[in-house]
Amino acid sequence: MNQLTVSKRVGLPVVLSIALAIGALAEEACRGVPDGYFVQNKNDCQAYFYCRDGKAQPNKCPNDLYFNELKQVCDYRDQGYSTVGHCSEGYLFDSTRMACHPAARVKCNTVQCPQQTNPSEIVYRPSVVRCDEYFICQSGMAIQKLCAPGLYWDPIQERCDLSQNVSCTL
């Protein structure tokens, strides 16, 4: 068997595997999304999918522009992009997809904070997803906080404590 035959046999399965993975990513991106909506490609900040009839058509922003899903346009990088552990204004963290998405697309139990908070009183809210996560309410917004490794949030004592001292059923 010559080298050309071997490379064809090895190369074709690799190409097919990559194509199937991209197709699965595209179909997942448009699941539950209205027709005509553009969805950020979570593997490439410059790329996005155009969703029509549940199908995803891949596209890419030109030059050094990045796709801004909230505005539905290609934009400059510093205009509303998320960083690790923080979602930009208008975005929420989608724990099922492990990424920030426009708030309207995230289906979750959001932490409810009072609209008006007394600056001399701290309002805490427990997480509905993780035992080591809690939120501090400030001006009606929930600010995510995490306990140190090995500690869980105790909603009764309103502090982080050893995991064995906290009843967490999540």
Short mmCIF file of N, CA and C in Angstrom, two decimals:
data_model
loop_
_atom_site.label_atom_id
_atom_site.label_comp_id
_atom_site.label_asym_id
_atom_site.label_seq_id
_atom_site.Cartn_x
_atom_site.Cartn_y
_atom_site.Cartn_z
N MET A 1 0.85 -1.17 0.00
CA MET A 1 0.00 0.00 0.00
C MET A 1 0.90 1.23 0.00
N ASN A 2 0.62 2.16 -0.89
CA ASN A 2 1.48 3.34 -0.94
C ASN A 2 1.02 4.40 0.05
N GLN A 3 1.86 5.41 0.28
CA GLN A 3 1.58 6.44 1.28
C GLN A 3 0.36 7.27 0.91
N LEU A 4 0.10 7.49 -0.36
CA LEU A 4 -1.06 8.26 -0.79
C LEU A 4 -2.35 7.56 -0.39
N THR A 5 -2.42 6.25 -0.55
CA THR A 5 -3.60 5.49 -0.17
C THR A 5 -3.83 5.54 1.34
N VAL A 6 -2.76 5.41 2.14
CA VAL A 6 -2.87 5.47 3.60
C VAL A 6 -3.36 6.84 4.04
N SER A 7 -2.80 7.92 3.49
CA SER A 7 -3.21 9.26 3.90
C SER A 7 -4.66 9.53 3.50
N LYS A 8 -5.13 9.00 2.40
CA LYS A 8 -6.53 9.17 2.01
C LYS A 8 -7.43 8.45 3.01
N ARG A 9 -7.04 7.24 3.44
CA ARG A 9 -7.85 6.48 4.38
C ARG A 9 -7.88 7.13 5.76
N VAL A 10 -6.78 7.69 6.20
CA VAL A 10 -6.73 8.35 7.50
C VAL A 10 -7.34 9.74 7.42
N GLY A 11 -7.09 10.47 6.36
CA GLY A 11 -7.55 11.85 6.23
C GLY A 11 -9.06 11.98 6.12
N LEU A 12 -9.71 11.10 5.40
CA LEU A 12 -11.16 11.19 5.21
C LEU A 12 -11.93 11.07 6.52
N PRO A 13 -11.63 10.08 7.41
CA PRO A 13 -12.35 10.02 8.69
C PRO A 13 -12.14 11.27 9.54
N VAL A 14 -10.94 11.84 9.52
CA VAL A 14 -10.67 13.05 10.30
C VAL A 14 -11.51 14.20 9.77
N VAL A 15 -11.56 14.39 8.48
CA VAL A 15 -12.35 15.45 7.87
C VAL A 15 -13.83 15.26 8.19
N LEU A 16 -14.32 14.02 8.08
CA LEU A 16 -15.72 13.75 8.40
C LEU A 16 -16.03 14.02 9.87
N SER A 17 -15.12 13.66 10.77
CA SER A 17 -15.32 13.90 12.20
C SER A 17 -15.41 15.40 12.49
N ILE A 18 -14.54 16.18 11.88
CA ILE A 18 -14.55 17.63 12.07
C ILE A 18 -15.86 18.21 11.53
N ALA A 19 -16.27 17.77 10.37
CA ALA A 19 -17.51 18.28 9.76
C ALA A 19 -18.71 17.94 10.64
N LEU A 20 -18.77 16.74 11.19
CA LEU A 20 -19.88 16.36 12.06
C LEU A 20 -19.89 17.18 13.34
N ALA A 21 -18.71 17.44 13.92
CA ALA A 21 -18.63 18.24 15.14
C ALA A 21 -19.09 19.67 14.89
N ILE A 22 -18.70 20.26 13.78
CA ILE A 22 -19.13 21.62 13.43
C ILE A 22 -20.63 21.65 13.21
N GLY A 23 -21.17 20.63 12.54
CA GLY A 23 -22.60 20.55 12.31
C GLY A 23 -23.39 20.45 13.60
N ALA A 24 -22.90 19.64 14.56
CA ALA A 24 -23.56 19.49 15.86
C ALA A 24 -23.54 20.81 16.63
N LEU A 25 -22.40 21.53 16.60
CA LEU A 25 -22.29 22.82 17.26
C LEU A 25 -23.28 23.81 16.66
N ALA A 26 -23.38 23.83 15.34
CA ALA A 26 -24.29 24.75 14.65
C ALA A 26 -25.74 24.45 15.00
N GLU A 27 -26.13 23.18 14.97
CA GLU A 27 -27.52 22.82 15.28
C GLU A 27 -27.86 23.15 16.73
N GLU A 28 -26.93 22.91 17.66
CA GLU A 28 -27.15 23.24 19.06
C GLU A 28 -27.31 24.76 19.23
N ALA A 29 -26.53 25.53 18.50
CA ALA A 29 -26.56 26.99 18.61
C ALA A 29 -27.93 27.55 18.26
N CYS A 30 -28.62 26.96 17.31
CA CYS A 30 -29.91 27.51 16.85
C CYS A 30 -31.12 26.85 17.50
N ARG A 31 -30.90 25.91 18.41
CA ARG A 31 -32.02 25.25 19.08
C ARG A 31 -32.78 26.26 19.94
N GLY A 32 -34.09 26.41 19.69
CA GLY A 32 -34.93 27.31 20.46
C GLY A 32 -34.76 28.78 20.13
N VAL A 33 -34.08 29.08 19.05
CA VAL A 33 -33.81 30.47 18.66
C VAL A 33 -34.77 30.86 17.53
N PRO A 34 -35.35 32.07 17.58
CA PRO A 34 -36.28 32.48 16.52
C PRO A 34 -35.59 32.63 15.16
N ASP A 35 -36.35 32.44 14.10
CA ASP A 35 -35.83 32.63 12.74
C ASP A 35 -35.28 34.03 12.56
N GLY A 36 -34.18 34.12 11.83
CA GLY A 36 -33.58 35.42 11.54
C GLY A 36 -32.64 35.93 12.61
N TYR A 37 -32.41 35.14 13.67
CA TYR A 37 -31.55 35.55 14.77
C TYR A 37 -30.12 35.11 14.49
N PHE A 38 -29.16 35.92 14.89
CA PHE A 38 -27.74 35.61 14.75
C PHE A 38 -27.21 35.16 16.11
N VAL A 39 -26.52 34.03 16.16
CA VAL A 39 -26.04 33.44 17.40
C VAL A 39 -24.51 33.39 17.39
N GLN A 40 -23.90 33.81 18.48
CA GLN A 40 -22.44 33.77 18.63
C GLN A 40 -21.94 32.34 18.54
N ASN A 41 -20.86 32.13 17.79
CA ASN A 41 -20.17 30.84 17.76
C ASN A 41 -19.27 30.82 18.99
N LYS A 42 -19.52 29.92 19.94
CA LYS A 42 -18.77 29.93 21.20
C LYS A 42 -17.32 29.50 21.03
N ASN A 43 -16.94 29.00 19.85
CA ASN A 43 -15.55 28.60 19.62
C ASN A 43 -14.73 29.65 18.88
N ASP A 44 -15.36 30.72 18.42
CA ASP A 44 -14.65 31.74 17.64
C ASP A 44 -15.38 33.07 17.81
N CYS A 45 -14.75 34.04 18.46
CA CYS A 45 -15.39 35.32 18.77
C CYS A 45 -15.77 36.12 17.52
N GLN A 46 -15.13 35.85 16.40
CA GLN A 46 -15.45 36.56 15.17
C GLN A 46 -16.56 35.87 14.38
N ALA A 47 -16.89 34.65 14.74
CA ALA A 47 -17.86 33.86 13.97
C ALA A 47 -19.23 33.86 14.62
N TYR A 48 -20.24 33.61 13.80
CA TYR A 48 -21.61 33.54 14.28
C TYR A 48 -22.41 32.65 13.34
N PHE A 49 -23.61 32.30 13.76
CA PHE A 49 -24.52 31.49 12.95
C PHE A 49 -25.78 32.30 12.67
N TYR A 50 -26.29 32.19 11.45
CA TYR A 50 -27.58 32.78 11.10
C TYR A 50 -28.58 31.63 11.19
N CYS A 51 -29.62 31.80 12.00
CA CYS A 51 -30.59 30.73 12.24
C CYS A 51 -31.85 30.95 11.40
N ARG A 52 -32.23 29.92 10.66
CA ARG A 52 -33.43 29.95 9.83
C ARG A 52 -34.00 28.53 9.79
N ASP A 53 -35.27 28.38 10.18
CA ASP A 53 -35.94 27.07 10.18
C ASP A 53 -35.17 26.02 10.98
N GLY A 54 -34.58 26.43 12.10
CA GLY A 54 -33.83 25.51 12.95
C GLY A 54 -32.47 25.12 12.41
N LYS A 55 -32.09 25.66 11.28
CA LYS A 55 -30.79 25.36 10.66
C LYS A 55 -29.85 26.54 10.90
N ALA A 56 -28.57 26.22 11.02
CA ALA A 56 -27.55 27.24 11.28
C ALA A 56 -26.63 27.41 10.09
N GLN A 57 -26.52 28.64 9.62
CA GLN A 57 -25.59 28.94 8.53
C GLN A 57 -24.41 29.69 9.12
N PRO A 58 -23.18 29.12 9.02
CA PRO A 58 -22.01 29.78 9.61
C PRO A 58 -21.60 31.03 8.83
N ASN A 59 -21.18 32.04 9.56
CA ASN A 59 -20.69 33.30 8.99
C ASN A 59 -19.55 33.80 9.86
N LYS A 60 -18.80 34.79 9.35
CA LYS A 60 -17.68 35.34 10.11
C LYS A 60 -17.61 36.85 9.87
N CYS A 61 -17.30 37.59 10.93
CA CYS A 61 -17.15 39.04 10.81
C CYS A 61 -15.88 39.36 10.03
N PRO A 62 -15.88 40.46 9.28
CA PRO A 62 -14.70 40.84 8.51
C PRO A 62 -13.61 41.48 9.39
N ASN A 63 -12.40 41.44 8.88
CA ASN A 63 -11.24 42.12 9.48
C ASN A 63 -11.08 41.79 10.96
N ASP A 64 -10.92 42.81 11.80
CA ASP A 64 -10.72 42.62 13.23
C ASP A 64 -11.98 42.84 14.04
N LEU A 65 -13.14 42.65 13.43
CA LEU A 65 -14.41 42.83 14.14
C LEU A 65 -14.82 41.51 14.80
N TYR A 66 -15.56 41.64 15.89
CA TYR A 66 -16.05 40.49 16.65
C TYR A 66 -17.57 40.54 16.68
N PHE A 67 -18.19 39.36 16.74
CA PHE A 67 -19.65 39.34 16.73
C PHE A 67 -20.21 39.67 18.11
N ASN A 68 -21.12 40.64 18.16
CA ASN A 68 -21.80 41.06 19.39
C ASN A 68 -23.23 40.57 19.29
N GLU A 69 -23.55 39.48 19.98
CA GLU A 69 -24.88 38.87 19.87
C GLU A 69 -25.98 39.78 20.42
N LEU A 70 -25.69 40.52 21.46
CA LEU A 70 -26.70 41.39 22.06
C LEU A 70 -27.15 42.47 21.07
N LYS A 71 -26.18 43.07 20.35
CA LYS A 71 -26.51 44.10 19.36
C LYS A 71 -26.83 43.52 17.99
N GLN A 72 -26.50 42.23 17.79
CA GLN A 72 -26.71 41.53 16.52
C GLN A 72 -25.90 42.15 15.38
N VAL A 73 -24.66 42.56 15.69
CA VAL A 73 -23.78 43.16 14.68
C VAL A 73 -22.33 42.74 14.93
N CYS A 74 -21.51 42.91 13.90
CA CYS A 74 -20.07 42.79 14.07
C CYS A 74 -19.59 44.11 14.65
N ASP A 75 -18.76 44.06 15.67
CA ASP A 75 -18.42 45.26 16.43
C ASP A 75 -16.95 45.17 16.87
N TYR A 76 -16.45 46.26 17.44
CA TYR A 76 -15.10 46.26 17.98
C TYR A 76 -15.06 45.45 19.27
N ARG A 77 -13.96 44.86 19.57
CA ARG A 77 -13.82 43.91 20.68
C ARG A 77 -14.26 44.48 22.03
N ASP A 78 -14.01 45.72 22.34
CA ASP A 78 -14.31 46.25 23.67
C ASP A 78 -15.76 46.70 23.84
N GLN A 79 -16.64 46.28 22.97
CA GLN A 79 -18.03 46.70 23.03
C GLN A 79 -18.94 45.58 23.54
N GLY A 80 -18.92 45.29 24.83
CA GLY A 80 -19.87 44.37 25.42
C GLY A 80 -19.48 42.91 25.42
N TYR A 81 -18.20 42.61 25.56
CA TYR A 81 -17.80 41.21 25.58
C TYR A 81 -17.58 40.74 27.00
N SER A 82 -17.78 39.49 27.20
CA SER A 82 -17.70 38.90 28.52
C SER A 82 -16.28 38.45 28.83
N THR A 83 -15.95 38.48 30.11
CA THR A 83 -14.68 37.96 30.55
C THR A 83 -14.95 36.78 31.48
N VAL A 84 -13.94 36.04 31.82
CA VAL A 84 -14.12 34.88 32.67
C VAL A 84 -14.72 35.30 34.01
N GLY A 85 -15.80 34.64 34.41
CA GLY A 85 -16.43 34.91 35.70
C GLY A 85 -17.34 36.12 35.71
N HIS A 86 -17.48 36.82 34.61
CA HIS A 86 -18.33 38.01 34.58
C HIS A 86 -18.97 38.14 33.20
N CYS A 87 -20.26 38.35 33.20
CA CYS A 87 -20.97 38.59 31.94
C CYS A 87 -21.20 40.09 31.81
N SER A 88 -21.03 40.60 30.62
CA SER A 88 -21.25 42.02 30.36
C SER A 88 -22.71 42.38 30.55
N GLU A 89 -22.98 43.66 30.71
CA GLU A 89 -24.36 44.13 30.90
C GLU A 89 -25.24 43.65 29.75
N GLY A 90 -26.41 43.13 30.09
CA GLY A 90 -27.34 42.62 29.09
C GLY A 90 -27.19 41.13 28.85
N TYR A 91 -26.14 40.53 29.42
CA TYR A 91 -25.88 39.10 29.27
C TYR A 91 -26.05 38.40 30.62
N LEU A 92 -26.40 37.12 30.58
CA LEU A 92 -26.45 36.28 31.77
C LEU A 92 -25.66 35.01 31.49
N PHE A 93 -25.16 34.38 32.55
CA PHE A 93 -24.42 33.14 32.39
C PHE A 93 -25.42 31.99 32.25
N ASP A 94 -25.30 31.25 31.16
CA ASP A 94 -26.15 30.09 30.90
C ASP A 94 -25.38 28.87 31.37
N SER A 95 -25.78 28.29 32.50
CA SER A 95 -25.04 27.17 33.08
C SER A 95 -25.16 25.89 32.26
N THR A 96 -26.20 25.77 31.43
CA THR A 96 -26.30 24.58 30.60
C THR A 96 -25.33 24.65 29.43
N ARG A 97 -25.06 25.85 28.93
CA ARG A 97 -24.13 26.01 27.81
C ARG A 97 -22.77 26.50 28.27
N MET A 98 -22.64 26.83 29.56
CA MET A 98 -21.38 27.28 30.17
C MET A 98 -20.79 28.49 29.44
N ALA A 99 -21.67 29.47 29.14
CA ALA A 99 -21.22 30.68 28.45
C ALA A 99 -22.20 31.81 28.72
N CYS A 100 -21.75 33.04 28.52
CA CYS A 100 -22.63 34.20 28.62
C CYS A 100 -23.44 34.32 27.34
N HIS A 101 -24.73 34.57 27.49
CA HIS A 101 -25.63 34.76 26.36
C HIS A 101 -26.53 35.95 26.66
N PRO A 102 -27.15 36.57 25.64
CA PRO A 102 -28.10 37.65 25.92
C PRO A 102 -29.16 37.17 26.91
N ALA A 103 -29.51 38.02 27.86
CA ALA A 103 -30.41 37.64 28.94
C ALA A 103 -31.71 37.01 28.44
N ALA A 104 -32.24 37.50 27.33
CA ALA A 104 -33.50 36.97 26.80
C ALA A 104 -33.38 35.51 26.37
N ARG A 105 -32.17 35.04 26.08
CA ARG A 105 -31.97 33.65 25.64
C ARG A 105 -31.62 32.70 26.76
N VAL A 106 -31.38 33.22 27.96
CA VAL A 106 -30.98 32.36 29.07
C VAL A 106 -32.21 31.98 29.88
N LYS A 107 -32.44 30.68 29.97
CA LYS A 107 -33.55 30.16 30.76
C LYS A 107 -32.96 29.66 32.08
N CYS A 108 -33.16 30.44 33.12
CA CYS A 108 -32.59 30.04 34.40
C CYS A 108 -33.40 30.63 35.54
N ASN A 109 -33.09 30.16 36.71
CA ASN A 109 -33.67 30.73 37.92
C ASN A 109 -32.77 31.89 38.32
N THR A 110 -33.15 33.09 37.97
CA THR A 110 -32.30 34.23 38.29
C THR A 110 -32.46 34.62 39.75
N VAL A 111 -31.42 35.16 40.31
CA VAL A 111 -31.44 35.61 41.69
C VAL A 111 -32.19 36.93 41.75
N GLN A 112 -33.20 36.98 42.60
CA GLN A 112 -34.02 38.18 42.72
C GLN A 112 -33.48 39.07 43.84
N CYS A 113 -33.17 40.29 43.51
CA CYS A 113 -32.70 41.27 44.48
C CYS A 113 -33.72 42.38 44.62
N PRO A 114 -33.85 42.94 45.81
CA PRO A 114 -34.75 44.09 45.96
C PRO A 114 -34.24 45.27 45.12
N GLN A 115 -35.15 46.03 44.55
CA GLN A 115 -34.76 47.16 43.71
C GLN A 115 -34.02 48.23 44.51
N GLN A 116 -34.53 48.53 45.69
CA GLN A 116 -33.89 49.54 46.54
C GLN A 116 -33.25 48.85 47.73
N THR A 117 -31.97 49.01 47.88
CA THR A 117 -31.29 48.44 49.04
C THR A 117 -30.74 49.55 49.91
N ASN A 118 -30.78 49.32 51.19
CA ASN A 118 -30.23 50.25 52.15
C ASN A 118 -28.71 50.09 52.13
N PRO A 119 -27.95 51.14 51.82
CA PRO A 119 -26.49 51.00 51.72
C PRO A 119 -25.83 50.50 53.00
N SER A 120 -26.49 50.67 54.15
CA SER A 120 -25.89 50.21 55.40
C SER A 120 -26.28 48.76 55.73
N GLU A 121 -27.12 48.15 54.89
CA GLU A 121 -27.54 46.76 55.11
C GLU A 121 -27.13 45.90 53.91
N ILE A 122 -26.45 44.79 54.17
CA ILE A 122 -26.03 43.89 53.10
C ILE A 122 -27.11 42.85 52.88
N VAL A 123 -27.53 42.68 51.62
CA VAL A 123 -28.55 41.69 51.26
C VAL A 123 -27.85 40.56 50.51
N TYR A 124 -27.94 39.34 51.06
CA TYR A 124 -27.35 38.15 50.44
C TYR A 124 -28.45 37.29 49.82
N ARG A 125 -28.12 36.61 48.74
CA ARG A 125 -29.02 35.63 48.13
C ARG A 125 -28.21 34.37 47.83
N PRO A 126 -28.75 33.19 48.16
CA PRO A 126 -28.03 31.95 47.84
C PRO A 126 -28.15 31.62 46.36
N SER A 127 -27.25 30.82 45.88
CA SER A 127 -27.29 30.34 44.50
C SER A 127 -28.33 29.25 44.36
N VAL A 128 -28.86 29.08 43.17
CA VAL A 128 -29.78 27.98 42.88
C VAL A 128 -29.08 26.92 42.05
N VAL A 129 -27.76 27.09 41.83
CA VAL A 129 -27.01 26.19 40.97
C VAL A 129 -25.84 25.52 41.71
N ARG A 130 -25.15 26.26 42.56
CA ARG A 130 -23.94 25.74 43.21
C ARG A 130 -23.98 25.99 44.71
N CYS A 131 -23.41 25.07 45.47
CA CYS A 131 -23.37 25.21 46.92
C CYS A 131 -22.34 26.23 47.40
N ASP A 132 -21.30 26.47 46.60
CA ASP A 132 -20.25 27.40 47.01
C ASP A 132 -20.44 28.81 46.45
N GLU A 133 -21.59 29.06 45.86
CA GLU A 133 -21.86 30.35 45.22
C GLU A 133 -22.96 31.09 45.99
N TYR A 134 -22.82 32.41 46.05
CA TYR A 134 -23.85 33.26 46.64
C TYR A 134 -23.79 34.61 45.95
N PHE A 135 -24.75 35.47 46.25
CA PHE A 135 -24.83 36.77 45.60
C PHE A 135 -25.03 37.87 46.64
N ILE A 136 -24.42 39.02 46.38
CA ILE A 136 -24.63 40.21 47.18
C ILE A 136 -25.45 41.16 46.32
N CYS A 137 -26.55 41.65 46.87
CA CYS A 137 -27.41 42.56 46.11
C CYS A 137 -26.94 44.00 46.30
N GLN A 138 -26.82 44.70 45.17
CA GLN A 138 -26.41 46.09 45.20
C GLN A 138 -27.20 46.83 44.14
N SER A 139 -27.99 47.80 44.53
CA SER A 139 -28.82 48.60 43.62
C SER A 139 -29.68 47.72 42.71
N GLY A 140 -30.26 46.66 43.28
CA GLY A 140 -31.13 45.78 42.52
C GLY A 140 -30.42 44.74 41.67
N MET A 141 -29.10 44.75 41.65
CA MET A 141 -28.32 43.81 40.84
C MET A 141 -27.68 42.76 41.75
N ALA A 142 -27.63 41.51 41.26
CA ALA A 142 -26.99 40.43 42.00
C ALA A 142 -25.53 40.33 41.56
N ILE A 143 -24.62 40.43 42.51
CA ILE A 143 -23.19 40.34 42.23
C ILE A 143 -22.72 38.97 42.71
N GLN A 144 -22.21 38.17 41.78
CA GLN A 144 -21.79 36.80 42.09
C GLN A 144 -20.54 36.78 42.96
N LYS A 145 -20.56 35.91 43.97
CA LYS A 145 -19.41 35.67 44.83
C LYS A 145 -19.26 34.17 45.01
N LEU A 146 -18.04 33.72 45.25
CA LEU A 146 -17.77 32.30 45.48
C LEU A 146 -17.03 32.14 46.81
N CYS A 147 -17.39 31.08 47.52
CA CYS A 147 -16.67 30.75 48.75
C CYS A 147 -15.31 30.18 48.36
N ALA A 148 -14.39 30.19 49.31
CA ALA A 148 -13.08 29.59 49.09
C ALA A 148 -13.25 28.08 48.86
N PRO A 149 -12.30 27.45 48.16
CA PRO A 149 -12.41 26.01 47.91
C PRO A 149 -12.66 25.21 49.20
N GLY A 150 -13.61 24.27 49.13
CA GLY A 150 -13.95 23.44 50.28
C GLY A 150 -15.02 24.02 51.18
N LEU A 151 -15.40 25.28 50.93
CA LEU A 151 -16.43 25.92 51.74
C LEU A 151 -17.73 26.05 50.95
N TYR A 152 -18.86 26.01 51.66
CA TYR A 152 -20.19 26.20 51.05
C TYR A 152 -20.84 27.43 51.66
N TRP A 153 -21.74 28.03 50.91
CA TRP A 153 -22.49 29.18 51.41
C TRP A 153 -23.57 28.69 52.37
N ASP A 154 -23.62 29.29 53.56
CA ASP A 154 -24.63 28.97 54.55
C ASP A 154 -25.64 30.11 54.55
N PRO A 155 -26.83 29.90 53.96
CA PRO A 155 -27.81 30.98 53.85
C PRO A 155 -28.41 31.40 55.18
N ILE A 156 -28.36 30.53 56.18
CA ILE A 156 -28.91 30.88 57.50
C ILE A 156 -27.94 31.80 58.25
N GLN A 157 -26.65 31.43 58.27
CA GLN A 157 -25.64 32.24 58.95
C GLN A 157 -25.12 33.38 58.06
N GLU A 158 -25.46 33.33 56.76
CA GLU A 158 -25.01 34.31 55.76
C GLU A 158 -23.49 34.45 55.75
N ARG A 159 -22.84 33.29 55.59
CA ARG A 159 -21.37 33.26 55.51
C ARG A 159 -20.95 31.93 54.90
N CYS A 160 -19.69 31.86 54.45
CA CYS A 160 -19.13 30.61 53.96
C CYS A 160 -18.69 29.78 55.16
N ASP A 161 -18.90 28.46 55.07
CA ASP A 161 -18.56 27.58 56.17
C ASP A 161 -18.07 26.25 55.59
N LEU A 162 -17.50 25.40 56.45
CA LEU A 162 -17.07 24.08 56.00
C LEU A 162 -18.25 23.33 55.41
N SER A 163 -18.03 22.60 54.33
CA SER A 163 -19.12 21.93 53.63
C SER A 163 -19.90 20.98 54.55
N GLN A 164 -19.23 20.33 55.50
CA GLN A 164 -19.93 19.41 56.40
C GLN A 164 -20.85 20.13 57.37
N ASN A 165 -20.69 21.43 57.53
CA ASN A 165 -21.54 22.21 58.45
C ASN A 165 -22.74 22.83 57.76
N VAL A 166 -22.82 22.68 56.44
CA VAL A 166 -23.88 23.34 55.66
C VAL A 166 -24.75 22.30 54.99
N SER A 167 -26.05 22.50 55.04
CA SER A 167 -26.99 21.61 54.34
C SER A 167 -27.26 22.20 52.97
N CYS A 168 -26.70 21.55 51.95
CA CYS A 168 -26.90 22.01 50.58
C CYS A 168 -27.45 20.83 49.77
N THR A 169 -28.62 21.02 49.16
CA THR A 169 -29.29 19.93 48.43
C THR A 169 -29.27 20.13 46.92
N LEU A 170 -28.40 20.98 46.42
CA LEU A 170 -28.35 21.22 44.97
C LEU A 170 -27.70 20.08 44.26
#
